[in-house]
Short mmCIF file of C-alpha atoms in Angstrom, two decimals:
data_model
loop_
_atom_site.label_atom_id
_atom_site.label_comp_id
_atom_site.label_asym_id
_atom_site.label_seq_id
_atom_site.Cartn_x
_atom_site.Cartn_y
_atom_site.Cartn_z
CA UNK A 1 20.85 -8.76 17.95
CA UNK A 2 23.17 -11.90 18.54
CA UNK A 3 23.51 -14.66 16.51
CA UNK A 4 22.51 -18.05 17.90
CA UNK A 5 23.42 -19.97 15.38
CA UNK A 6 24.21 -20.39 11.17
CA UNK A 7 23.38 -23.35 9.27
CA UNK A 8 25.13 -24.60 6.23
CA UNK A 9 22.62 -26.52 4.30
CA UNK A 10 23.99 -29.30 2.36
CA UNK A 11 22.53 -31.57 -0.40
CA UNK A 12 20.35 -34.39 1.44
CA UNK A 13 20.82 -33.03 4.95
CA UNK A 14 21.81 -30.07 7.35
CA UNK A 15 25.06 -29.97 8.51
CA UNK A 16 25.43 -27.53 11.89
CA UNK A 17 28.54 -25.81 13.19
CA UNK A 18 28.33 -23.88 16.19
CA UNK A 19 30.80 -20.86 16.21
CA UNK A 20 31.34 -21.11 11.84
CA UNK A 21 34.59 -20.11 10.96
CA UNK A 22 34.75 -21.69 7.73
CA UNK A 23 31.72 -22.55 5.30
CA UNK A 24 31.82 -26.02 3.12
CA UNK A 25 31.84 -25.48 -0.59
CA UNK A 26 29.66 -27.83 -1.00
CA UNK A 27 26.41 -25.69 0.35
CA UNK A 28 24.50 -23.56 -1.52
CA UNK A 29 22.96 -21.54 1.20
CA UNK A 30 23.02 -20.35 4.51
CA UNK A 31 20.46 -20.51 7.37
CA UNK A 32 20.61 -18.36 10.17
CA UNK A 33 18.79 -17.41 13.47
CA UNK A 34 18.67 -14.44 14.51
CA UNK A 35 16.81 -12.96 17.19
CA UNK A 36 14.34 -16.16 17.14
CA UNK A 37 13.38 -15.18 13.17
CA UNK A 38 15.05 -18.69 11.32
CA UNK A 39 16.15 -16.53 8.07
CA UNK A 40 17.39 -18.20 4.65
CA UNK A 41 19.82 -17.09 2.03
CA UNK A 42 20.98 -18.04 -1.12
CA UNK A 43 24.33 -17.05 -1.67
CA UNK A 44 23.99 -15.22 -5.12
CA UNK A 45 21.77 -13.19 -3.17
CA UNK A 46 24.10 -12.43 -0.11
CA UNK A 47 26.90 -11.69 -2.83
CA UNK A 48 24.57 -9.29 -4.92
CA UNK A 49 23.34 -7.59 -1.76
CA UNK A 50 27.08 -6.76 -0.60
CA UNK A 51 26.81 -2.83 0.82
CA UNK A 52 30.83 -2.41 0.50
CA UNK A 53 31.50 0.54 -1.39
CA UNK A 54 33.12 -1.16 -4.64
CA UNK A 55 29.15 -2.95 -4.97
CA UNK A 56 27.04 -0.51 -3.59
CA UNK A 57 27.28 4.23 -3.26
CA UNK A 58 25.84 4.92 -0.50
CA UNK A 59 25.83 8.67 -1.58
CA UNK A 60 23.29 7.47 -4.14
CA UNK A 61 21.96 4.17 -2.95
CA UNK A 62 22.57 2.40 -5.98
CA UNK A 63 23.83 -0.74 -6.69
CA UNK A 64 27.80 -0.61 -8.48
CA UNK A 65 27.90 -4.64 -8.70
CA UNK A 66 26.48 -5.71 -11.89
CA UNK A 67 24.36 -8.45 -11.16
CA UNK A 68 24.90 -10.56 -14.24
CA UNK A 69 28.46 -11.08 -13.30
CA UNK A 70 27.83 -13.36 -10.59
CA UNK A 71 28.75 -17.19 -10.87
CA UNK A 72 25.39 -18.75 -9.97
CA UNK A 73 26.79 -21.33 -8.35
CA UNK A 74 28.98 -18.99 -5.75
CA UNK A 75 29.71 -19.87 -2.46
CA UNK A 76 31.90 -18.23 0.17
CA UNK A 77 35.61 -19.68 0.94
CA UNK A 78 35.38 -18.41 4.48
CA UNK A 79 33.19 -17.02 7.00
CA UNK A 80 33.14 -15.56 10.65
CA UNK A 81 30.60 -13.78 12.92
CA UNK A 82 30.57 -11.68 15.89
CA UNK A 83 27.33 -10.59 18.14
CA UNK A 84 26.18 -8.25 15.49
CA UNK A 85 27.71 -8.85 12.05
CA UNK A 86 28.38 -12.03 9.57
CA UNK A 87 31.52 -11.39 7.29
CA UNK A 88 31.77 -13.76 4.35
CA UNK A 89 34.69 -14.32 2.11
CA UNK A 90 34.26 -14.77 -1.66
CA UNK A 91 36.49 -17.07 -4.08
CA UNK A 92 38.04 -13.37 -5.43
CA UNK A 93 38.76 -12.61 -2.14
CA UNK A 94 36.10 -9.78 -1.45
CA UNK A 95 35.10 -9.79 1.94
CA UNK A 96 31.53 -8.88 2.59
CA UNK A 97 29.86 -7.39 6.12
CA UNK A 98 26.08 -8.14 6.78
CA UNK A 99 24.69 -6.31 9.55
CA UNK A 100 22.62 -9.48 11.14
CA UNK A 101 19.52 -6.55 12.17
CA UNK A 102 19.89 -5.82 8.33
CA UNK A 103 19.62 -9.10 7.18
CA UNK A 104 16.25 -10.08 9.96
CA UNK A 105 14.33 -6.68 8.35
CA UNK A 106 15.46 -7.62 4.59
CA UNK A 107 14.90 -11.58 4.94
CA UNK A 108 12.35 -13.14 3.36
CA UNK A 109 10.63 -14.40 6.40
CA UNK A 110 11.42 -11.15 7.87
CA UNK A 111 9.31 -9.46 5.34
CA UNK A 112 6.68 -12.26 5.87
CA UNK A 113 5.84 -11.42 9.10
CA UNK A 114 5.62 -7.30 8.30
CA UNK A 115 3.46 -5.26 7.48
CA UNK A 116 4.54 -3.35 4.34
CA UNK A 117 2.74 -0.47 5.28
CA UNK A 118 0.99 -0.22 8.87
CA UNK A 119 -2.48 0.70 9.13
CA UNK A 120 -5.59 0.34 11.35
CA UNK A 121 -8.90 -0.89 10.12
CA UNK A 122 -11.89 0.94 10.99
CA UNK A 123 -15.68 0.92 11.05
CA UNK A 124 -17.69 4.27 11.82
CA UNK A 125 -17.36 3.65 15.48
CA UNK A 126 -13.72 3.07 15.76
CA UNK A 127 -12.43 5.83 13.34
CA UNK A 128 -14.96 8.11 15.54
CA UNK A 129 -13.77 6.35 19.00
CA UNK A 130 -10.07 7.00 18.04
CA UNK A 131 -10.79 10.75 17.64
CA UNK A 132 -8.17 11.26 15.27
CA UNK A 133 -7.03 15.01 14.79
CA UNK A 134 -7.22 17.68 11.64
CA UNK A 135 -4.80 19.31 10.57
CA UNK A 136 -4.89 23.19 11.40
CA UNK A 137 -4.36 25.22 8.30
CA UNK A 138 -1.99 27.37 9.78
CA UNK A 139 0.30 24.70 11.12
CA UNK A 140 -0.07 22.16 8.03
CA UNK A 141 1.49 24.96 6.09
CA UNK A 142 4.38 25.71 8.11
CA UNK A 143 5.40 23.20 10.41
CA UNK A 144 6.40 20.00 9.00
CA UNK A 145 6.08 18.56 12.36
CA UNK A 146 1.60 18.88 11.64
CA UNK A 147 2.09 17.62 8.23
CA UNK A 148 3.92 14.53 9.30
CA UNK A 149 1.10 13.95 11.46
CA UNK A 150 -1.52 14.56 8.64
CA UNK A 151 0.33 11.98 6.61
CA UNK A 152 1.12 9.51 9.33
CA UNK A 153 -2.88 9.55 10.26
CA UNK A 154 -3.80 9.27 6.29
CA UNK A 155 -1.37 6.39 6.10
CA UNK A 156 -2.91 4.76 9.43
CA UNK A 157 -6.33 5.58 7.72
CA UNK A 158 -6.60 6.23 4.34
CA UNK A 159 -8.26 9.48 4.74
CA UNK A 160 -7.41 12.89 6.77
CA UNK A 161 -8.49 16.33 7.02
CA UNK A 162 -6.83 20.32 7.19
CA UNK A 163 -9.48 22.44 8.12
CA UNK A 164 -9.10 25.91 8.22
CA UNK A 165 -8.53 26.51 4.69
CA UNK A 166 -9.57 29.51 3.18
CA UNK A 167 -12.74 28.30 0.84
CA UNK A 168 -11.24 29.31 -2.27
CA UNK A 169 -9.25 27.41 -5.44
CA UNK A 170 -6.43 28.76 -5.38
CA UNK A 171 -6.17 28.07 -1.10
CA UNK A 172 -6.98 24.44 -1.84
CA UNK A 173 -4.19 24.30 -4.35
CA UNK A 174 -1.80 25.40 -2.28
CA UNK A 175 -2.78 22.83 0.61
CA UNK A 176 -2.68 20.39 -1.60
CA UNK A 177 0.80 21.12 -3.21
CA UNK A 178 2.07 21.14 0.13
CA UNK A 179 1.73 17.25 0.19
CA UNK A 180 2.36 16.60 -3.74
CA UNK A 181 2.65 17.49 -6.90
CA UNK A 182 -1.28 18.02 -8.72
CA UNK A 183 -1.84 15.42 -10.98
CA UNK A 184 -4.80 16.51 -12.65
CA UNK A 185 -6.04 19.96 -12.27
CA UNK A 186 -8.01 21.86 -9.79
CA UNK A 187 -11.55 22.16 -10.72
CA UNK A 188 -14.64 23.32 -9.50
CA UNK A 189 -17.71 22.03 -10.06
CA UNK A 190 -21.69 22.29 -9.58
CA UNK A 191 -22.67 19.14 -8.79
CA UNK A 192 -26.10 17.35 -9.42
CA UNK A 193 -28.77 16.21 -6.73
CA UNK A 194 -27.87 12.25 -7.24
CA UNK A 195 -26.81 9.80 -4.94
CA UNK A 196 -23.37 7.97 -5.76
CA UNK A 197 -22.58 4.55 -3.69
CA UNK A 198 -19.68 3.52 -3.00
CA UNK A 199 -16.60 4.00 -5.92
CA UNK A 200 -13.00 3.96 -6.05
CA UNK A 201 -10.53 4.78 -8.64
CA UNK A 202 -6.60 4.72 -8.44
CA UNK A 203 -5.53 7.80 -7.41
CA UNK A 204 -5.70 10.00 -4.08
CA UNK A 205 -8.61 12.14 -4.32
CA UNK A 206 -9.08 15.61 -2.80
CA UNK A 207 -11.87 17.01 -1.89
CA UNK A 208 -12.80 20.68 -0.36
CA UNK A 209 -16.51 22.18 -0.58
CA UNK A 210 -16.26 25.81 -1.44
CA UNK A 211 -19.96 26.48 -0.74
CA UNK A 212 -23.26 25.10 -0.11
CA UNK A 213 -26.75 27.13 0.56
CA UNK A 214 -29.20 24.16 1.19
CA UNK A 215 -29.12 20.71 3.12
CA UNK A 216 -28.11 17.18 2.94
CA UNK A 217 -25.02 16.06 0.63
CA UNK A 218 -23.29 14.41 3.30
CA UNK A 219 -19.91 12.24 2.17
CA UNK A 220 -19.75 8.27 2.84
CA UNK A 221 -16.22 6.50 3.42
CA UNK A 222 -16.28 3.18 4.31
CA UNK A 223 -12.36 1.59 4.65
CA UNK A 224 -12.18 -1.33 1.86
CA UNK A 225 -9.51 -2.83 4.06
CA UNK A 226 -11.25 -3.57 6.54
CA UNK A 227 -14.17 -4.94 4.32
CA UNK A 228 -11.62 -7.21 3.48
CA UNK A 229 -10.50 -8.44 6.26
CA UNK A 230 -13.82 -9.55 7.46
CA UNK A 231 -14.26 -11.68 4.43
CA UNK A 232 -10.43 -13.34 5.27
CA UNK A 233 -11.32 -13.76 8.42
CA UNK A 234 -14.66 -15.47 8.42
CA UNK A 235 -14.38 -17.02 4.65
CA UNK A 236 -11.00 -17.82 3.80
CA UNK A 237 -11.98 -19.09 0.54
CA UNK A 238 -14.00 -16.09 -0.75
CA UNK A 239 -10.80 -13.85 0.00
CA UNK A 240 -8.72 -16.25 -1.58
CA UNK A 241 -11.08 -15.74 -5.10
CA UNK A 242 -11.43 -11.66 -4.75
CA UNK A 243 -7.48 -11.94 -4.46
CA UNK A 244 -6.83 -13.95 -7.58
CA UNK A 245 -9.36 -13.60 -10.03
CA UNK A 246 -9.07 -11.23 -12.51
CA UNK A 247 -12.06 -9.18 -13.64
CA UNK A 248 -12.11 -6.49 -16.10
CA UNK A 249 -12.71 -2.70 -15.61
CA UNK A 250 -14.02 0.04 -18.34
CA UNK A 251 -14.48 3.38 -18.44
CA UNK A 252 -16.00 4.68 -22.15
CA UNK A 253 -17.36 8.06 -22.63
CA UNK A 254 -18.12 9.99 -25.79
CA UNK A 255 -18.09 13.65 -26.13
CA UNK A 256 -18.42 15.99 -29.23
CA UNK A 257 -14.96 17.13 -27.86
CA UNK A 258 -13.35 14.09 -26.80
CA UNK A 259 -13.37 10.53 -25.93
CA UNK A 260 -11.94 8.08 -23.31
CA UNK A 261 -12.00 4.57 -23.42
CA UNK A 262 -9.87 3.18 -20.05
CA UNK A 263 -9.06 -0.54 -19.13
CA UNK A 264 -8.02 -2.58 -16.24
CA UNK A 265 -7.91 -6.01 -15.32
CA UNK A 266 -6.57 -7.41 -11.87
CA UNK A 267 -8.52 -9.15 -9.04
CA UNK A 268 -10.91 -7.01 -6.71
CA UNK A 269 -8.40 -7.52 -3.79
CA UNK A 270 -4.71 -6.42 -4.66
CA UNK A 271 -2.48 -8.37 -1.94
CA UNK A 272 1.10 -8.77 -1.63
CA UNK A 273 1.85 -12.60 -2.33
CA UNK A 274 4.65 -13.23 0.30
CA UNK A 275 2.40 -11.63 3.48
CA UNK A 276 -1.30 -12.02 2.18
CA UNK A 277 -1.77 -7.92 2.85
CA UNK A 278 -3.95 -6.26 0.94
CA UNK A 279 -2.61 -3.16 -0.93
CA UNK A 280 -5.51 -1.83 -3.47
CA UNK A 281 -9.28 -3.08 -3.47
CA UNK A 282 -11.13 -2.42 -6.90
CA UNK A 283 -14.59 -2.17 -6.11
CA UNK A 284 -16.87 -0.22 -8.68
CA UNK A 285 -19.82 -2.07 -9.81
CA UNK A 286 -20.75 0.66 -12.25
CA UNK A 287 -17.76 0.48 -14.82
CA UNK A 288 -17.19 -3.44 -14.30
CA UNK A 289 -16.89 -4.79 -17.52
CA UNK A 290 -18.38 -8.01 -18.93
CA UNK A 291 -16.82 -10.79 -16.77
CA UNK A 292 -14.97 -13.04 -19.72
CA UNK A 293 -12.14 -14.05 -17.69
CA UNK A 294 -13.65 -16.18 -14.80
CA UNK A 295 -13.82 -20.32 -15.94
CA UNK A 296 -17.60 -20.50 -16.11
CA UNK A 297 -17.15 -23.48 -13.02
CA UNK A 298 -15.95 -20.74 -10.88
CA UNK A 299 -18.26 -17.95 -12.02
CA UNK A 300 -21.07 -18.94 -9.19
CA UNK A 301 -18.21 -18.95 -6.73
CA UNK A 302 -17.07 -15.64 -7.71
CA UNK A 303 -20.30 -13.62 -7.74
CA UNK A 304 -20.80 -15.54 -4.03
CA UNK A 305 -17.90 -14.03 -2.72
CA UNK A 306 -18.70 -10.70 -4.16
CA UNK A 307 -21.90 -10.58 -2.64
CA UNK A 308 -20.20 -11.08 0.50
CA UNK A 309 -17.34 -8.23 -0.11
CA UNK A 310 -20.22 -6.12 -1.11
CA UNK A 311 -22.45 -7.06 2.13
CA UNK A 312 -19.09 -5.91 4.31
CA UNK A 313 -19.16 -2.63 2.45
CA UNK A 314 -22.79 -2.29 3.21
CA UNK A 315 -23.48 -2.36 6.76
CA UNK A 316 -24.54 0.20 8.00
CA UNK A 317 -21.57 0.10 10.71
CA UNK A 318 -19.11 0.30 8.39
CA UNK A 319 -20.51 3.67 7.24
CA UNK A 320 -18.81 6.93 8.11
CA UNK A 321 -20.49 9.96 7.16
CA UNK A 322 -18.82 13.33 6.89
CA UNK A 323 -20.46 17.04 6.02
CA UNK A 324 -18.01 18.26 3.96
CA UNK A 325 -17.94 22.11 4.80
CA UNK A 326 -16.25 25.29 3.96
CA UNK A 327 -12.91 25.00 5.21
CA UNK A 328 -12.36 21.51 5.44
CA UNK A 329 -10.32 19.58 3.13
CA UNK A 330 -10.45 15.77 2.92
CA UNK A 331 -7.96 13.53 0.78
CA UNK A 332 -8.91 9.94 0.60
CA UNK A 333 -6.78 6.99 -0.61
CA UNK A 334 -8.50 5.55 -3.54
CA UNK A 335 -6.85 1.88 -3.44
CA UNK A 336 -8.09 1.72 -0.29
CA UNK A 337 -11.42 4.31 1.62
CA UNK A 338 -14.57 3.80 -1.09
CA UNK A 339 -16.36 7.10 -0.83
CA UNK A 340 -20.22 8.78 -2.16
CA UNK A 341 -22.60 10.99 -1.09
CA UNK A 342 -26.20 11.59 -0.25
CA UNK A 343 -28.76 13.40 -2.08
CA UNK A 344 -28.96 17.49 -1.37
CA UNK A 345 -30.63 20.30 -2.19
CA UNK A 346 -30.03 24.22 -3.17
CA UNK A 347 -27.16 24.87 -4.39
CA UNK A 348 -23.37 23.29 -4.00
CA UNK A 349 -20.03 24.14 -5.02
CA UNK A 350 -16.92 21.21 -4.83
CA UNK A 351 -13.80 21.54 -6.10
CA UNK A 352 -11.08 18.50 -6.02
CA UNK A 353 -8.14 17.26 -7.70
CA UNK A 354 -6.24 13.86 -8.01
CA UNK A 355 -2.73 12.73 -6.55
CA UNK A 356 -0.79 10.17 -7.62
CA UNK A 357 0.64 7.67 -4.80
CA UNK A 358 4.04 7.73 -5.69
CA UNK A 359 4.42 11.30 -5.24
CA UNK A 360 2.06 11.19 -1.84
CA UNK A 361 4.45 8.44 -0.50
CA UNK A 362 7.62 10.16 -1.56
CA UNK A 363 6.49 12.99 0.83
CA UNK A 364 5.59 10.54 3.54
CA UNK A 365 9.29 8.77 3.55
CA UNK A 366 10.96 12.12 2.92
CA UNK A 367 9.96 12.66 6.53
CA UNK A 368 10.29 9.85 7.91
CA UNK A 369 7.42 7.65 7.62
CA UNK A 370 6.79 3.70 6.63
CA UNK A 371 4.88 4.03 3.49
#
C-alpha cells in the first residue's frame, strides 16, 4: 500500500512536502494518506507504538518501552519513506519502522470505519434463508476445521448449533468444553409450564434438551442487534438515548439457603464510541430496577424510545422459533440473541450451563477468527 503523501501539521496551518526526508521540529503530528484512508498521529503515540525489539518482544507481544518515559512534547529529527514503510528518527537516535498497512488497520480512522467484530443481522426469514449449517457431533469434536466453522457462524450470528450429541450431561459437557472453559456448572433441570419473553443476561448460554414426552416448548431468539439497528436507522435520536442513558438492573432473591442481590447500570445499547457499533444490548424488563438516573425532562423521551426498541423485538418477523430436541445443542450470545420459550406440556428435561466471553473469544482468535 503506497504512500501518497505525509503531512506535517504545523501550528496555524499545514505545511506539505512531497517526498519528506526531513520532519520540522516545530510539528506535533503527522498526517498521512495511505491507500485513500487520510490517517493522523500524534507523535508520542508513533514513539510508544515502536515494534523494534528494544520497545516491543515479539515472542510475548508485550510492550518493553515504558510509556511514562516519553517527552510529551517529542518529535522526530528525521524521517524517510519508501512504498511500504515510514522510518522516523528520534532525538536519541532510535530509528523506528511503521509498516504503512499497520498503521491504516491501527489508525484511528482506520478503526472508525471497521467493524470490531463482523456480523450479520437477521430476522426469522433471513437467518432461515441463509440456511446456515450445524455442527455434526462427530466432526465438532475432532476436526478443528467444523469447530472454526461453528464459531465463525456463532460470531456472524450470535447463536449456533452441534447436533448429534448424545442426550446425556456428561456428553453436553464435553461439547461444551470443547469451545471453553464451564463457567458455572452443568445442571439439569425440570422446568415449569410458563411462558418466558424475551431476556438476556451477560454470559453465553448453553442449552441442550435431554428429554421431552409431551408438546409445545418451542425456543424464541430474536437478534437484539438487529432490533437495534432498525431503531438507528429510522430514529436516530431514540438510538442515540438507549446508547447513553444509564438505567439500573437488579436481581434479588432470598432463599433459606442463600441470597443474591446483583447490580448493573449502563445504557440498554452498549456501543463502541469511536464507530457507533453496538456490542451488548440489556434488555430485561423483569429485573429493571427503579429508573432514578434519567433527568425527569428526559424520562418521557426515554420510555418513547423504549417502546420503540421493544416494538423491534416484537414483531412477529423478527421471531425465530426453534424445537429444541434431543441431540441438539444451542449456545446463544447473551449481549446480543434475546431468547424464551412457549408454554408445553408433559414432561421436560433441560440442562445448560454459562460461558464467559472472554474465554469463548479466546477460542475463536486461537484459530483464527475476528472476534
Amino acid at each position: 500500500m503506497a504512500l501518497i503523501r505525509l503531512l506535517t501539521r504545523l501550528s496555524g496551518y499545514v505545511h506539505l512536502k512531497q517526498g519528506l526526508e526531513s520532519l520540522l521540529n516545530s510539528c506535533i503530528s503527522a498526517e498521512l494518506s495511505c491507500g485513500g484512508l487520510v490517517m493522523h498521529f500524534d507523535y508520542v503515540w508513533l514513539r510508544d507504538h515502536c515494534r523494534s525489539a528494544s520497545c516491543y518482544n515479539s515472542k510475548t507481544n508485550q510492550r518493553n518501552l515504558d510509556t511514562a518515559s516519553i517527552d510529551l512534547n517529542i518529535r522526530p529529527s528525521k524521517s524517510r519513506v519508501d512504498e511500504n514503510n515510514l522510518f522516523l528518527t528520534w532525538p536519541d537516535g532510535h530509528i523506528t519502522r511503521y509498516n504503512l498497512t499497520w498503521l491504516a488497520q491501527n489508525s484511528y480512522e482506520g478503526q472508525k470505519r471497521s467493524a470490531v467484530q463482523p456480523r450479520i443481522l437477521w430476522s426469522a426469514d433471513i437467518y432461515s434463508s441463509a440456511k446456515v449449517p450445524s455442527a455434526s457431533w462427530d466432526k465438532f469434536m475432532s476436526c478443528d476445521e467444523e469447530l472454526k466453522n461453528f464459531l465463525n457462524n456463532f460470531l456472524l450470528y450470535g447463536i449456533a448449533f452441534v447436533e448429534g450429541v448424545p442426550p446425556t450431561l456428561d456428553a453436553t459437557e464435553t461439547a461444551t468444553q470443547r469451545v471453553s472453559l464451564i463457567r458455572s456448572g452443568l445442571v439439569a433441570s425440570l422446568y415449569p409450564r410458563i411462558i418466558i419473553f424475551l431476556i438476556n443476561a451477560f454470559f453465553i448460554q448453553v442449552f441442550h434438551c435431554l428429554r421431552h414426552e409431551g408438546t409445545g416448548g418451542r425456543t424464541l431468539l430474536v437478534d437484539g442487534f438487529h432490533a437495534a439497528d432498525a431503531v438507528l436507522q429510522r430514529t436516530p435520536e431514540n438510538f442515540e438515548l438507549l446508547s447513553h442513558v444509564p438505567i439500573k438492573h437488579e436481581y434479588v432473591e432470598n432463599l433459606s439457603e442463600h441470597r443474591n442481590h446483583m447490580i448493573g447500570i449502563g445504557p440498554v445499547l452498549n456501543v463502541y464510541p469511536w464507530n457507533n457499533e453496538v456490542y451488548m444490548i440489556r434488555y430485561n424488563n423483569y429485573d429493571r430496577s427503579v429508573i432514578n438516573t434519567v433527568p425527569h425532562d428526559e424520562v418521557r423521551r426515554w420510555y418513547a424510545a423504549h417502546r420503540q426498541l421493544t416494538a423491534e423485538l416484537r414483531r412477529p418477523d423478527n421471531e425465530l422459533w426453534v424445537k429444541l430436541k434431543p441431540g441438539k445443542v444451542l449456545f446463544i450470545d447473551n449481549w446480543r440473541v434475546l431468547h424464551g420459550r412457549e408454554s408445553f406440556t408433559g414432561l421436560r428435561q433441560l440442562c445448560g450451563c454459562y460461558l464467559t466471553r472472554d474465554d469463548v473469544l479466546n477460542t475463536a482468535r486461537s484459530l483464527g477468527l475476528q472476534a
